[in-house]
Amino acid sequence: MALTLYNTKSRSNEVFTPLSDNEVTMYACGPTVYDYTHIGHMRKYVGDDILRRTLTYLGYNVKHVMNITDVGHLSDDADTGEDKLEKGALREGKSVWEVAQYYTEYFEATMRAIHVLSPAVTSKATDHIQQMITLNEQLVEKGFAYETAQALYFDVTKDPHYGELSGQKLSEKSIGARDEVVEDPEKRHPADFSLWFKRVGKFKDHTMHWPSPWGDGFPGWHIECSAMSMHYLGDTIDIHTGGIDHIPVHHENEIAQSECATGHQFVRYWVHHAFLNVDGEKMSKSKGNFYTIEDIRAKGIDPLATRLLFMQTSYRKPLNFTWESLAAANKLLKKLQRFVATQKKNGVVSREYVAQFTEGLCDDLNTAKALSVVWSLLNDSHIEDVDKAATLLSFDQVLGFGLTEVAPLEISEEAKILVVQRDAARQAKDWVKSDTLRDELLALGYEVLDTPEGTVLN
Ligand SMILES: [Zn+2]
């Protein structure tokens, strides 16, 4: 079945075909490791993971590369403000290297907890300074860059295609940027962006720095993704992902510098993820609605429930996070996990349901549709439970709900006694008592099913 993806570049759904046969090259903008990973980030990486797992499910070999930004990302994406890592170091009284290490580990632990598969390559920006310098040199040679006392800039006016991804004209960018504090009087156009920051002025004490043809300094944030994507995947890649906030600046800049340096198309399909809001508001530390994996665990919720929650909404639509919706997703997740755990593992996968599930995913990763196939399978009385379980295990290659790992349900001694009492009450047609006992079992966290053989817990 052919996968259709919404390509930001063409602003339309396109049938996905990789450049080379069965191999898919995919680059995902990774985290800037200066603070805790929160559920907003989790949504983005689960989105990448679903895309990657779907491609694998369809039979492609996916080479997935992700960067870890540990240098050069300023507090404003358009190169103004302070370096995020330096800011983090100052706040915590640690070195920038320690900050990067700590938050990289935190990020990776979060990803493991929500079953986001590790990319084939995860690599730090600071390990690719040479590739960035080389790319910058190519841009200088070809006349796309200029140097000031403070930095090396990409000259956006030299690129006739600049702005095509976001559909913004350069003249509109100038107007948009009119309130920008002019930090470098030699910068020619407000949309010009830094390829290399010199260790002068406000950056004279910058901790991370390397020698370069433009003096001691550090790379701009945008150049890192181009350099790393090309280094691992070649000049042209199939898919590039990121948050929608990256469209107008970061990705526009990535395209400009990559295509001007190589003369080749940089990315064939641009996939962008929408935001997650919390209780109707943007997530922020100051509002106290910035949630991490520990907050989720503290509420007794399995972090994997976030995957199910995210999948209920298209990756292209904003998602409003509430604890109620996550708790509801957790209940559904537990139901699925317990169902599979109680079945024997010798069922037959339903091809009909796999086809429906795949059809949902192939519709621009319509995960809500794919989930609806999960629920109709569960409710289908024509399919044996053991075959349902086998089919769910097949789906789990994409869902990532950990259905293979869940141990069969353990029923406590207390619950066993309640079940015996309840079956006796039902035999005696004492419905009031039977209902009371059911409520007690529900309170213990079991799902209570009435079957011809009596009460069954799930
Ligand atoms: Zn990037």
Tab-separated table of C-alpha atoms and ligand atoms in Angstrom:
chain	number	residue	atom	x	y	z
A	1	MET	CA	0.000	0.000	0.000
A	2	ALA	CA	1.310	3.442	-0.892
A	3	LEU	CA	1.997	5.901	1.873
A	4	THR	CA	0.673	9.400	1.419
A	5	LEU	CA	2.421	12.171	3.307
A	6	TYR	CA	1.636	15.846	3.617
A	7	ASN	CA	4.668	17.673	2.254
A	8	THR	CA	5.034	21.163	3.722
A	9	LYS	CA	7.052	22.204	0.675
A	10	SER	CA	4.277	21.504	-1.846
A	11	ARG	CA	1.498	22.152	0.675
A	12	SER	CA	-0.231	18.985	-0.463
A	13	ASN	CA	-0.522	15.273	0.143
A	14	GLU	CA	1.945	13.335	-1.956
A	15	VAL	CA	2.482	9.661	-2.534
A	16	PHE	CA	5.768	8.780	-0.899
A	17	THR	CA	8.434	7.126	-3.016
A	18	PRO	CA	12.011	7.009	-1.758
A	19	LEU	CA	14.952	8.056	-3.880
A	20	SER	CA	16.486	4.629	-3.863
A	21	ASP	CA	14.327	1.547	-4.015
A	22	ASN	CA	13.737	0.260	-0.556
A	23	GLU	CA	15.920	2.583	1.503
A	24	VAL	CA	14.514	5.655	3.211
A	25	THR	CA	16.789	8.391	4.485
A	26	MET	CA	15.233	10.406	7.271
A	27	TYR	CA	16.683	13.264	9.280
A	28	ALA	CA	14.981	14.576	12.410
A	29	CYS	CA	15.929	17.774	14.193
A	30	GLY	CA	16.862	16.669	17.682
A	31	PRO	CA	16.716	18.322	21.081
A	32	THR	CA	18.697	21.287	22.324
A	33	VAL	CA	19.978	19.815	25.559
A	34	TYR	CA	19.784	22.674	28.040
A	35	ASP	CA	16.607	21.795	29.943
A	36	TYR	CA	14.218	18.947	30.793
A	37	THR	CA	12.403	17.023	28.080
A	38	HIS	CA	8.656	17.591	28.527
A	39	ILE	CA	5.487	16.148	27.032
A	40	GLY	CA	5.530	18.721	24.218
A	41	HIS	CA	8.876	17.296	23.093
A	42	MET	CA	7.596	13.777	23.667
A	43	ARG	CA	4.797	14.372	21.177
A	44	LYS	CA	7.265	15.455	18.504
A	45	TYR	CA	9.542	12.437	18.907
A	46	VAL	CA	6.643	9.987	19.114
A	47	GLY	CA	5.502	11.567	15.845
A	48	ASP	CA	8.900	10.831	14.261
A	49	ASP	CA	8.797	7.342	15.735
A	50	ILE	CA	5.364	6.557	14.271
A	51	LEU	CA	6.552	7.722	10.859
A	52	ARG	CA	9.670	5.612	11.082
A	53	ARG	CA	7.835	2.529	12.386
A	54	THR	CA	5.177	2.913	9.692
A	55	LEU	CA	7.857	2.983	6.993
A	56	THR	CA	9.437	-0.131	8.493
A	57	TYR	CA	6.012	-1.824	8.723
A	58	LEU	CA	5.541	-1.100	5.024
A	59	GLY	CA	8.800	-2.913	4.309
A	60	TYR	CA	11.301	-0.064	3.943
A	61	ASN	CA	14.744	0.055	5.499
A	62	VAL	CA	14.865	3.347	7.291
A	63	LYS	CA	18.092	5.152	8.051
A	64	HIS	CA	17.070	7.606	10.719
A	65	VAL	CA	19.557	10.253	11.845
A	66	MET	CA	19.068	12.751	14.639
A	67	ASN	CA	21.303	15.491	15.988
A	68	ILE	CA	21.784	16.560	19.570
A	69	THR	CA	22.238	20.327	19.687
A	70	ASP	CA	24.862	21.126	22.281
A	71	VAL	CA	26.170	24.366	20.839
A	72	GLY	CA	25.083	27.423	18.878
A	73	HIS	CA	21.307	27.489	19.452
A	74	LEU	CA	20.487	30.993	20.654
A	75	SER	CA	17.439	31.857	22.739
A	76	ASP	CA	15.817	33.201	19.613
A	77	ASP	CA	15.892	30.830	16.622
A	78	ALA	CA	16.810	33.774	14.379
A	79	ASP	CA	20.226	34.162	15.993
A	80	THR	CA	19.528	36.807	18.615
A	81	GLY	CA	19.841	36.458	22.378
A	82	GLU	CA	22.102	34.160	24.327
A	83	ASP	CA	23.350	30.638	23.696
A	84	LYS	CA	20.875	28.234	25.340
A	85	LEU	CA	23.610	25.945	26.670
A	86	GLU	CA	25.591	28.785	28.223
A	87	LYS	CA	22.381	30.043	29.811
A	88	GLY	CA	21.670	26.580	31.237
A	89	ALA	CA	25.192	26.351	32.623
A	90	LEU	CA	24.918	29.721	34.315
A	91	ARG	CA	21.543	28.826	35.838
A	92	GLU	CA	22.841	25.560	37.270
A	93	GLY	CA	26.398	26.475	38.135
A	94	LYS	CA	27.702	23.672	35.908
A	95	SER	CA	29.903	23.629	32.843
A	96	VAL	CA	28.210	23.664	29.437
A	97	TRP	CA	29.550	20.171	28.817
A	98	GLU	CA	28.004	18.897	32.045
A	99	VAL	CA	24.683	20.537	31.205
A	100	ALA	CA	24.695	18.959	27.746
A	101	GLN	CA	25.569	15.540	29.154
A	102	TYR	CA	22.917	15.672	31.876
A	103	TYR	CA	20.040	16.722	29.630
A	104	THR	CA	21.087	14.370	26.838
A	105	GLU	CA	20.835	11.468	29.259
A	106	TYR	CA	17.511	12.777	30.531
A	107	PHE	CA	16.206	13.022	26.978
A	108	GLU	CA	17.344	9.503	26.139
A	109	ALA	CA	15.806	8.036	29.292
A	110	THR	CA	12.513	9.720	28.409
A	111	MET	CA	12.634	8.316	24.889
A	112	ARG	CA	13.287	4.809	26.209
A	113	ALA	CA	10.330	5.071	28.581
A	114	ILE	CA	7.977	5.921	25.729
A	115	HIS	CA	9.422	3.345	23.322
A	116	VAL	CA	10.800	5.811	20.806
A	117	LEU	CA	13.255	3.689	18.836
A	118	SER	CA	16.812	5.011	18.825
A	119	PRO	CA	17.817	6.548	15.515
A	120	ALA	CA	20.481	4.674	13.543
A	121	VAL	CA	22.711	7.639	14.325
A	122	THR	CA	22.323	10.108	17.179
A	123	SER	CA	25.159	12.536	17.124
A	124	LYS	CA	26.263	15.683	18.893
A	125	ALA	CA	26.778	18.936	17.034
A	126	THR	CA	30.113	19.400	18.801
A	127	ASP	CA	31.375	16.192	17.181
A	128	HIS	CA	30.817	17.652	13.689
A	129	ILE	CA	32.457	21.062	13.811
A	130	GLN	CA	34.783	20.136	10.940
A	131	GLN	CA	31.882	19.203	8.621
A	132	MET	CA	30.219	22.528	9.425
A	133	ILE	CA	33.386	24.481	8.675
A	134	THR	CA	33.766	22.658	5.358
A	135	LEU	CA	30.188	23.454	4.381
A	136	ASN	CA	30.684	27.092	5.338
A	137	GLU	CA	33.821	27.201	3.214
A	138	GLN	CA	31.835	25.966	0.215
A	139	LEU	CA	29.307	28.743	0.773
A	140	VAL	CA	32.067	31.348	1.010
A	141	GLU	CA	33.685	30.022	-2.174
A	142	LYS	CA	30.426	30.154	-4.096
A	143	GLY	CA	29.697	33.688	-2.925
A	144	PHE	CA	26.729	32.960	-0.656
A	145	ALA	CA	28.387	34.116	2.554
A	146	TYR	CA	30.005	37.278	3.891
A	147	GLU	CA	32.035	38.060	6.933
A	148	THR	CA	31.613	40.894	9.446
A	149	ALA	CA	33.606	41.703	12.555
A	150	GLN	CA	31.190	39.520	14.536
A	151	ALA	CA	30.195	36.612	12.333
A	152	LEU	CA	30.042	34.814	9.024
A	153	TYR	CA	26.577	35.218	7.499
A	154	PHE	CA	24.559	33.550	4.810
A	155	ASP	CA	23.345	36.192	2.368
A	156	VAL	CA	19.668	35.381	1.799
A	157	THR	CA	19.329	37.824	-1.090
A	158	LYS	CA	21.672	35.618	-3.143
A	159	ASP	CA	19.257	32.706	-2.975
A	160	PRO	CA	16.291	33.170	-5.339
A	161	HIS	CA	14.444	30.291	-3.655
A	162	TYR	CA	14.724	31.633	-0.129
A	163	GLY	CA	11.326	31.616	1.581
A	164	GLU	CA	9.690	28.943	-0.563
A	165	LEU	CA	9.134	26.514	2.294
A	166	SER	CA	7.153	28.966	4.408
A	167	GLY	CA	5.808	30.924	1.463
A	168	GLN	CA	7.108	34.132	3.027
A	169	LYS	CA	8.657	36.728	0.776
A	170	LEU	CA	11.911	38.369	1.806
A	171	SER	CA	10.200	41.768	1.798
A	172	GLU	CA	7.720	40.439	4.388
A	173	LYS	CA	10.600	39.134	6.469
A	174	SER	CA	12.160	42.608	6.536
A	175	ILE	CA	8.926	44.061	7.839
A	176	GLY	CA	8.552	41.267	10.382
A	177	ALA	CA	12.058	41.872	11.625
A	178	ARG	CA	11.818	45.650	11.957
A	179	ASP	CA	11.585	45.525	15.744
A	180	GLU	CA	14.613	43.298	15.989
A	181	VAL	CA	17.435	44.770	18.021
A	182	VAL	CA	20.226	45.340	15.543
A	183	GLU	CA	23.027	43.371	17.136
A	184	ASP	CA	25.415	43.552	14.230
A	185	PRO	CA	25.401	46.829	12.266
A	186	GLU	CA	27.272	45.141	9.416
A	187	LYS	CA	24.567	42.531	8.856
A	188	ARG	CA	23.089	43.299	5.428
A	189	HIS	CA	19.591	41.832	5.635
A	190	PRO	CA	17.543	41.064	8.770
A	191	ALA	CA	16.966	37.500	7.495
A	192	ASP	CA	20.683	36.814	6.953
A	193	PHE	CA	21.714	34.186	9.444
A	194	SER	CA	24.926	33.255	11.137
A	195	LEU	CA	27.010	30.370	9.822
A	196	TRP	CA	29.746	31.055	12.344
A	197	PHE	CA	29.834	33.258	15.439
A	198	LYS	CA	33.168	34.819	16.305
A	199	ARG	CA	34.288	34.817	19.891
A	200	VAL	CA	33.982	38.590	20.173
A	201	GLY	CA	31.537	41.090	21.690
A	202	LYS	CA	28.815	39.379	23.714
A	203	PHE	CA	30.384	36.015	22.865
A	204	LYS	CA	33.922	36.910	23.925
A	205	ASP	CA	33.718	34.540	26.903
A	206	HIS	CA	31.837	31.782	25.108
A	207	THR	CA	33.007	28.496	26.608
A	208	MET	CA	32.710	26.282	23.544
A	209	HIS	CA	34.930	27.477	20.731
A	210	TRP	CA	37.001	26.146	17.870
A	211	PRO	CA	39.473	27.632	15.393
A	212	SER	CA	38.109	28.354	11.909
A	213	PRO	CA	39.022	30.363	8.799
A	214	TRP	CA	36.849	33.139	10.296
A	215	GLY	CA	38.575	33.132	13.636
A	216	ASP	CA	37.992	31.397	16.915
A	217	GLY	CA	34.306	30.835	17.554
A	218	PHE	CA	31.360	28.467	17.240
A	219	PRO	CA	28.888	27.425	14.531
A	220	GLY	CA	25.405	28.795	14.035
A	221	TRP	CA	22.588	26.418	14.874
A	222	HIS	CA	21.175	25.936	11.361
A	223	ILE	CA	24.415	24.801	9.734
A	224	GLU	CA	24.675	21.859	12.108
A	225	CYS	CA	21.601	20.087	10.710
A	226	SER	CA	22.692	20.562	7.093
A	227	ALA	CA	26.221	19.364	7.806
A	228	MET	CA	25.127	16.323	9.790
A	229	SER	CA	22.323	15.343	7.427
A	230	MET	CA	24.687	15.469	4.426
A	231	HIS	CA	27.486	13.742	6.303
A	232	TYR	CA	25.388	10.702	7.195
A	233	LEU	CA	22.747	10.599	4.480
A	234	GLY	CA	24.101	12.401	1.412
A	235	ASP	CA	23.210	15.675	-0.317
A	236	THR	CA	19.579	14.740	-0.930
A	237	ILE	CA	17.460	12.963	1.647
A	238	ASP	CA	13.933	11.597	1.496
A	239	ILE	CA	12.367	12.942	4.676
A	240	HIS	CA	13.194	15.741	7.089
A	241	THR	CA	11.054	16.253	10.180
A	242	GLY	CA	10.678	18.939	12.798
A	243	GLY	CA	8.171	21.041	14.706
A	244	ILE	CA	6.039	23.554	12.780
A	245	ASP	CA	7.890	26.339	14.591
A	246	HIS	CA	10.950	25.403	12.530
A	247	ILE	CA	9.358	26.110	9.164
A	248	PRO	CA	9.947	29.860	8.778
A	249	VAL	CA	13.512	30.153	10.081
A	250	HIS	CA	15.423	26.982	10.875
A	251	HIS	CA	14.284	24.832	7.976
A	252	GLU	CA	14.189	27.699	5.525
A	253	ASN	CA	17.820	28.330	6.440
A	254	GLU	CA	18.755	24.659	6.244
A	255	ILE	CA	17.401	24.488	2.681
A	256	ALA	CA	19.122	27.710	1.607
A	257	GLN	CA	22.583	26.818	2.858
A	258	SER	CA	22.405	23.165	1.752
A	259	GLU	CA	21.105	23.748	-1.753
A	260	CYS	CA	23.375	26.719	-2.396
A	261	ALA	CA	26.402	24.708	-1.269
A	262	THR	CA	25.694	21.522	-3.234
A	263	GLY	CA	23.475	22.681	-6.093
A	264	HIS	CA	21.178	19.714	-5.323
A	265	GLN	CA	17.767	19.398	-3.762
A	266	PHE	CA	18.219	18.961	-0.006
A	267	VAL	CA	14.945	17.336	1.136
A	268	ARG	CA	12.204	15.626	-0.863
A	269	TYR	CA	9.463	15.457	1.797
A	270	TRP	CA	9.154	17.932	4.655
A	271	VAL	CA	7.105	16.595	7.559
A	272	HIS	CA	6.141	18.969	10.377
A	273	HIS	CA	4.540	18.223	13.714
A	274	ALA	CA	1.965	20.471	15.348
A	275	PHE	CA	2.206	21.684	18.951
A	276	LEU	CA	0.902	20.349	22.198
A	277	ASN	CA	-0.900	22.782	24.507
A	278	VAL	CA	-1.650	22.174	28.155
A	279	ASP	CA	-5.090	22.811	29.619
A	280	GLY	CA	-5.772	25.190	26.750
A	281	GLU	CA	-2.578	27.197	27.275
A	282	LYS	CA	0.901	27.084	25.837
A	283	MET	CA	3.224	24.996	27.960
A	284	SER	CA	5.705	27.017	29.979
A	285	LYS	CA	7.653	26.781	33.174
A	286	SER	CA	6.276	30.038	34.522
A	287	LYS	CA	2.696	28.793	34.236
A	288	GLY	CA	3.662	25.600	36.055
A	289	ASN	CA	2.215	23.436	33.295
A	290	PHE	CA	5.525	22.038	32.103
A	291	TYR	CA	5.225	18.256	32.614
A	292	THR	CA	7.926	15.627	32.458
A	293	ILE	CA	7.971	11.868	32.611
A	294	GLU	CA	8.267	11.982	36.416
A	295	ASP	CA	5.030	13.964	36.682
A	296	ILE	CA	3.331	11.266	34.621
A	297	ARG	CA	4.703	8.444	36.765
A	298	ALA	CA	3.811	10.310	39.963
A	299	LYS	CA	0.166	10.145	38.902
A	300	GLY	CA	0.382	6.384	38.537
A	301	ILE	CA	0.202	6.596	34.764
A	302	ASP	CA	2.324	4.466	32.448
A	303	PRO	CA	4.417	6.849	30.289
A	304	LEU	CA	3.477	4.687	27.292
A	305	ALA	CA	-0.064	6.019	27.633
A	306	THR	CA	1.242	9.249	26.093
A	307	ARG	CA	1.723	7.368	22.815
A	308	LEU	CA	-1.900	6.325	22.777
A	309	LEU	CA	-3.007	9.835	23.687
A	310	PHE	CA	-0.903	11.428	20.940
A	311	MET	CA	-2.220	8.965	18.364
A	312	GLN	CA	-5.796	10.021	18.991
A	313	THR	CA	-5.010	13.283	17.158
A	314	SER	CA	-3.362	13.848	13.790
A	315	TYR	CA	0.272	14.899	14.103
A	316	ARG	CA	-0.651	17.950	12.037
A	317	LYS	CA	-3.290	19.234	14.453
A	318	PRO	CA	-2.630	20.950	17.776
A	319	LEU	CA	-3.313	18.688	20.728
A	320	ASN	CA	-4.676	19.979	24.004
A	321	PHE	CA	-3.188	17.959	26.849
A	322	THR	CA	-5.225	17.326	30.001
A	323	TRP	CA	-4.542	14.860	32.802
A	324	GLU	CA	-8.059	13.464	32.349
A	325	SER	CA	-7.355	12.577	28.735
A	326	LEU	CA	-4.036	10.963	29.647
A	327	ALA	CA	-5.677	8.946	32.438
A	328	ALA	CA	-8.325	7.776	29.968
A	329	ALA	CA	-5.597	6.786	27.485
A	330	ASN	CA	-3.846	4.883	30.279
A	331	LYS	CA	-7.003	2.856	30.942
A	332	LEU	CA	-7.268	1.896	27.291
A	333	LEU	CA	-3.575	1.007	27.188
A	334	LYS	CA	-3.888	-1.248	30.241
A	335	LYS	CA	-6.911	-2.922	28.710
A	336	LEU	CA	-4.950	-3.731	25.564
A	337	GLN	CA	-1.878	-4.876	27.471
A	338	ARG	CA	-3.905	-7.161	29.727
A	339	PHE	CA	-5.880	-8.566	26.854
A	340	VAL	CA	-2.758	-9.593	24.981
A	341	ALA	CA	-1.022	-10.837	28.129
A	342	THR	CA	-3.849	-13.265	28.891
A	343	GLN	CA	-3.846	-14.855	25.430
A	344	LYS	CA	-1.775	-17.705	24.112
A	345	LYS	CA	0.817	-16.681	21.556
A	346	ASN	CA	-0.217	-19.042	18.751
A	347	GLY	CA	-2.906	-16.993	17.052
A	348	VAL	CA	-3.214	-16.108	13.390
A	349	VAL	CA	-2.857	-12.492	12.293
A	350	SER	CA	-6.000	-11.158	10.626
A	351	ARG	CA	-4.957	-9.950	7.199
A	352	GLU	CA	-8.169	-8.035	6.807
A	353	TYR	CA	-7.494	-6.012	9.949
A	354	VAL	CA	-3.835	-5.482	9.078
A	355	ALA	CA	-5.004	-4.070	5.736
A	356	GLN	CA	-7.385	-1.648	7.475
A	357	PHE	CA	-4.755	-0.632	10.005
A	358	THR	CA	-2.184	-0.025	7.268
A	359	GLU	CA	-4.718	1.911	5.231
A	360	GLY	CA	-5.202	4.292	8.181
A	361	LEU	CA	-1.462	4.840	8.563
A	362	CYS	CA	-0.962	5.279	4.828
A	363	ASP	CA	-3.454	8.151	4.908
A	364	ASP	CA	-0.832	10.702	6.035
A	365	LEU	CA	-0.254	8.725	9.255
A	366	ASN	CA	-3.870	8.853	10.327
A	367	THR	CA	-3.224	7.305	13.714
A	368	ALA	CA	-6.753	8.025	14.941
A	369	LYS	CA	-8.053	5.840	12.136
A	370	ALA	CA	-5.469	3.148	12.922
A	371	LEU	CA	-6.562	3.186	16.576
A	372	SER	CA	-10.206	2.853	15.576
A	373	VAL	CA	-9.211	-0.347	13.765
A	374	VAL	CA	-7.703	-1.576	17.047
A	375	TRP	CA	-11.009	-1.052	18.866
A	376	SER	CA	-13.134	-2.632	16.147
A	377	LEU	CA	-10.852	-5.654	16.162
A	378	LEU	CA	-11.277	-5.998	19.917
A	379	ASN	CA	-15.047	-5.854	19.569
A	380	ASP	CA	-15.298	-8.195	16.617
A	381	SER	CA	-17.131	-11.316	17.806
A	382	HIS	CA	-16.192	-13.231	14.636
A	383	ILE	CA	-12.514	-13.322	15.529
A	384	GLU	CA	-11.027	-15.592	18.166
A	385	ASP	CA	-9.328	-13.835	21.057
A	386	VAL	CA	-6.073	-15.596	20.366
A	387	ASP	CA	-6.124	-14.299	16.782
A	388	LYS	CA	-6.989	-10.807	18.004
A	389	ALA	CA	-3.919	-10.929	20.223
A	390	ALA	CA	-1.700	-12.030	17.326
A	391	THR	CA	-3.041	-9.162	15.208
A	392	LEU	CA	-2.501	-6.670	18.010
A	393	LEU	CA	1.083	-7.850	18.349
A	394	SER	CA	1.550	-7.130	14.657
A	395	PHE	CA	0.056	-3.637	15.107
A	396	ASP	CA	2.345	-3.087	18.054
A	397	GLN	CA	5.318	-2.850	15.710
A	398	VAL	CA	3.903	0.586	14.944
A	399	LEU	CA	1.940	1.356	18.114
A	400	GLY	CA	4.877	0.622	20.420
A	401	PHE	CA	2.579	-0.085	23.390
A	402	GLY	CA	4.874	-2.773	24.737
A	403	LEU	CA	2.248	-5.477	24.221
A	404	THR	CA	4.909	-8.173	24.010
A	405	GLU	CA	6.460	-7.252	27.314
A	406	VAL	CA	3.481	-7.258	29.626
A	407	ALA	CA	3.307	-10.200	31.974
A	408	PRO	CA	-0.025	-11.946	32.512
A	409	LEU	CA	-2.250	-10.230	35.026
A	410	GLU	CA	-1.529	-11.149	38.605
A	411	ILE	CA	-4.664	-11.581	40.634
A	412	SER	CA	-4.275	-10.919	44.319
A	413	GLU	CA	-5.582	-13.302	47.014
A	414	GLU	CA	-8.032	-10.616	48.067
A	415	ALA	CA	-9.454	-10.375	44.541
A	416	LYS	CA	-9.701	-14.158	44.222
A	417	ILE	CA	-11.864	-14.275	47.354
A	418	LEU	CA	-14.088	-11.479	46.026
A	419	VAL	CA	-14.539	-13.390	42.761
A	420	VAL	CA	-15.670	-16.537	44.620
A	421	GLN	CA	-18.085	-14.471	46.741
A	422	ARG	CA	-19.436	-12.687	43.701
A	423	ASP	CA	-20.051	-15.896	41.765
A	424	ALA	CA	-21.918	-17.264	44.780
A	425	ALA	CA	-23.999	-14.076	44.986
A	426	ARG	CA	-24.862	-14.336	41.305
A	427	GLN	CA	-25.821	-17.996	41.700
A	428	ALA	CA	-28.190	-16.913	44.462
A	429	LYS	CA	-29.443	-14.061	42.240
A	430	ASP	CA	-28.382	-11.532	44.882
A	431	TRP	CA	-27.737	-8.754	42.364
A	432	VAL	CA	-27.193	-6.039	44.966
A	433	LYS	CA	-24.399	-7.998	46.595
A	434	SER	CA	-22.984	-8.990	43.215
A	435	ASP	CA	-22.836	-5.337	42.179
A	436	THR	CA	-21.188	-4.296	45.434
A	437	LEU	CA	-18.534	-6.973	44.979
A	438	ARG	CA	-17.986	-5.880	41.370
A	439	ASP	CA	-17.400	-2.310	42.564
A	440	GLU	CA	-14.851	-3.565	45.084
A	441	LEU	CA	-12.994	-5.396	42.316
A	442	LEU	CA	-13.102	-2.321	40.094
A	443	ALA	CA	-11.679	-0.302	42.956
A	444	LEU	CA	-8.766	-2.735	43.102
A	445	GLY	CA	-8.040	-1.865	39.469
A	446	TYR	CA	-9.481	-4.904	37.696
A	447	GLU	CA	-11.812	-4.972	34.793
A	448	VAL	CA	-14.722	-7.270	35.648
A	449	LEU	CA	-16.254	-9.422	32.924
A	450	ASP	CA	-19.333	-11.633	33.278
A	451	THR	CA	-18.840	-14.825	31.323
A	452	PRO	CA	-20.729	-18.140	31.213
A	453	GLU	CA	-17.933	-19.545	33.396
A	454	GLY	CA	-18.460	-16.825	35.974
A	455	THR	CA	-16.548	-13.653	36.860
A	456	VAL	CA	-13.355	-13.084	34.910
A	457	LEU	CA	-10.887	-10.364	35.787
A	458	ASN	CA	-8.907	-8.479	33.242
B	1	ZN	ZN	17.514	21.092	12.579
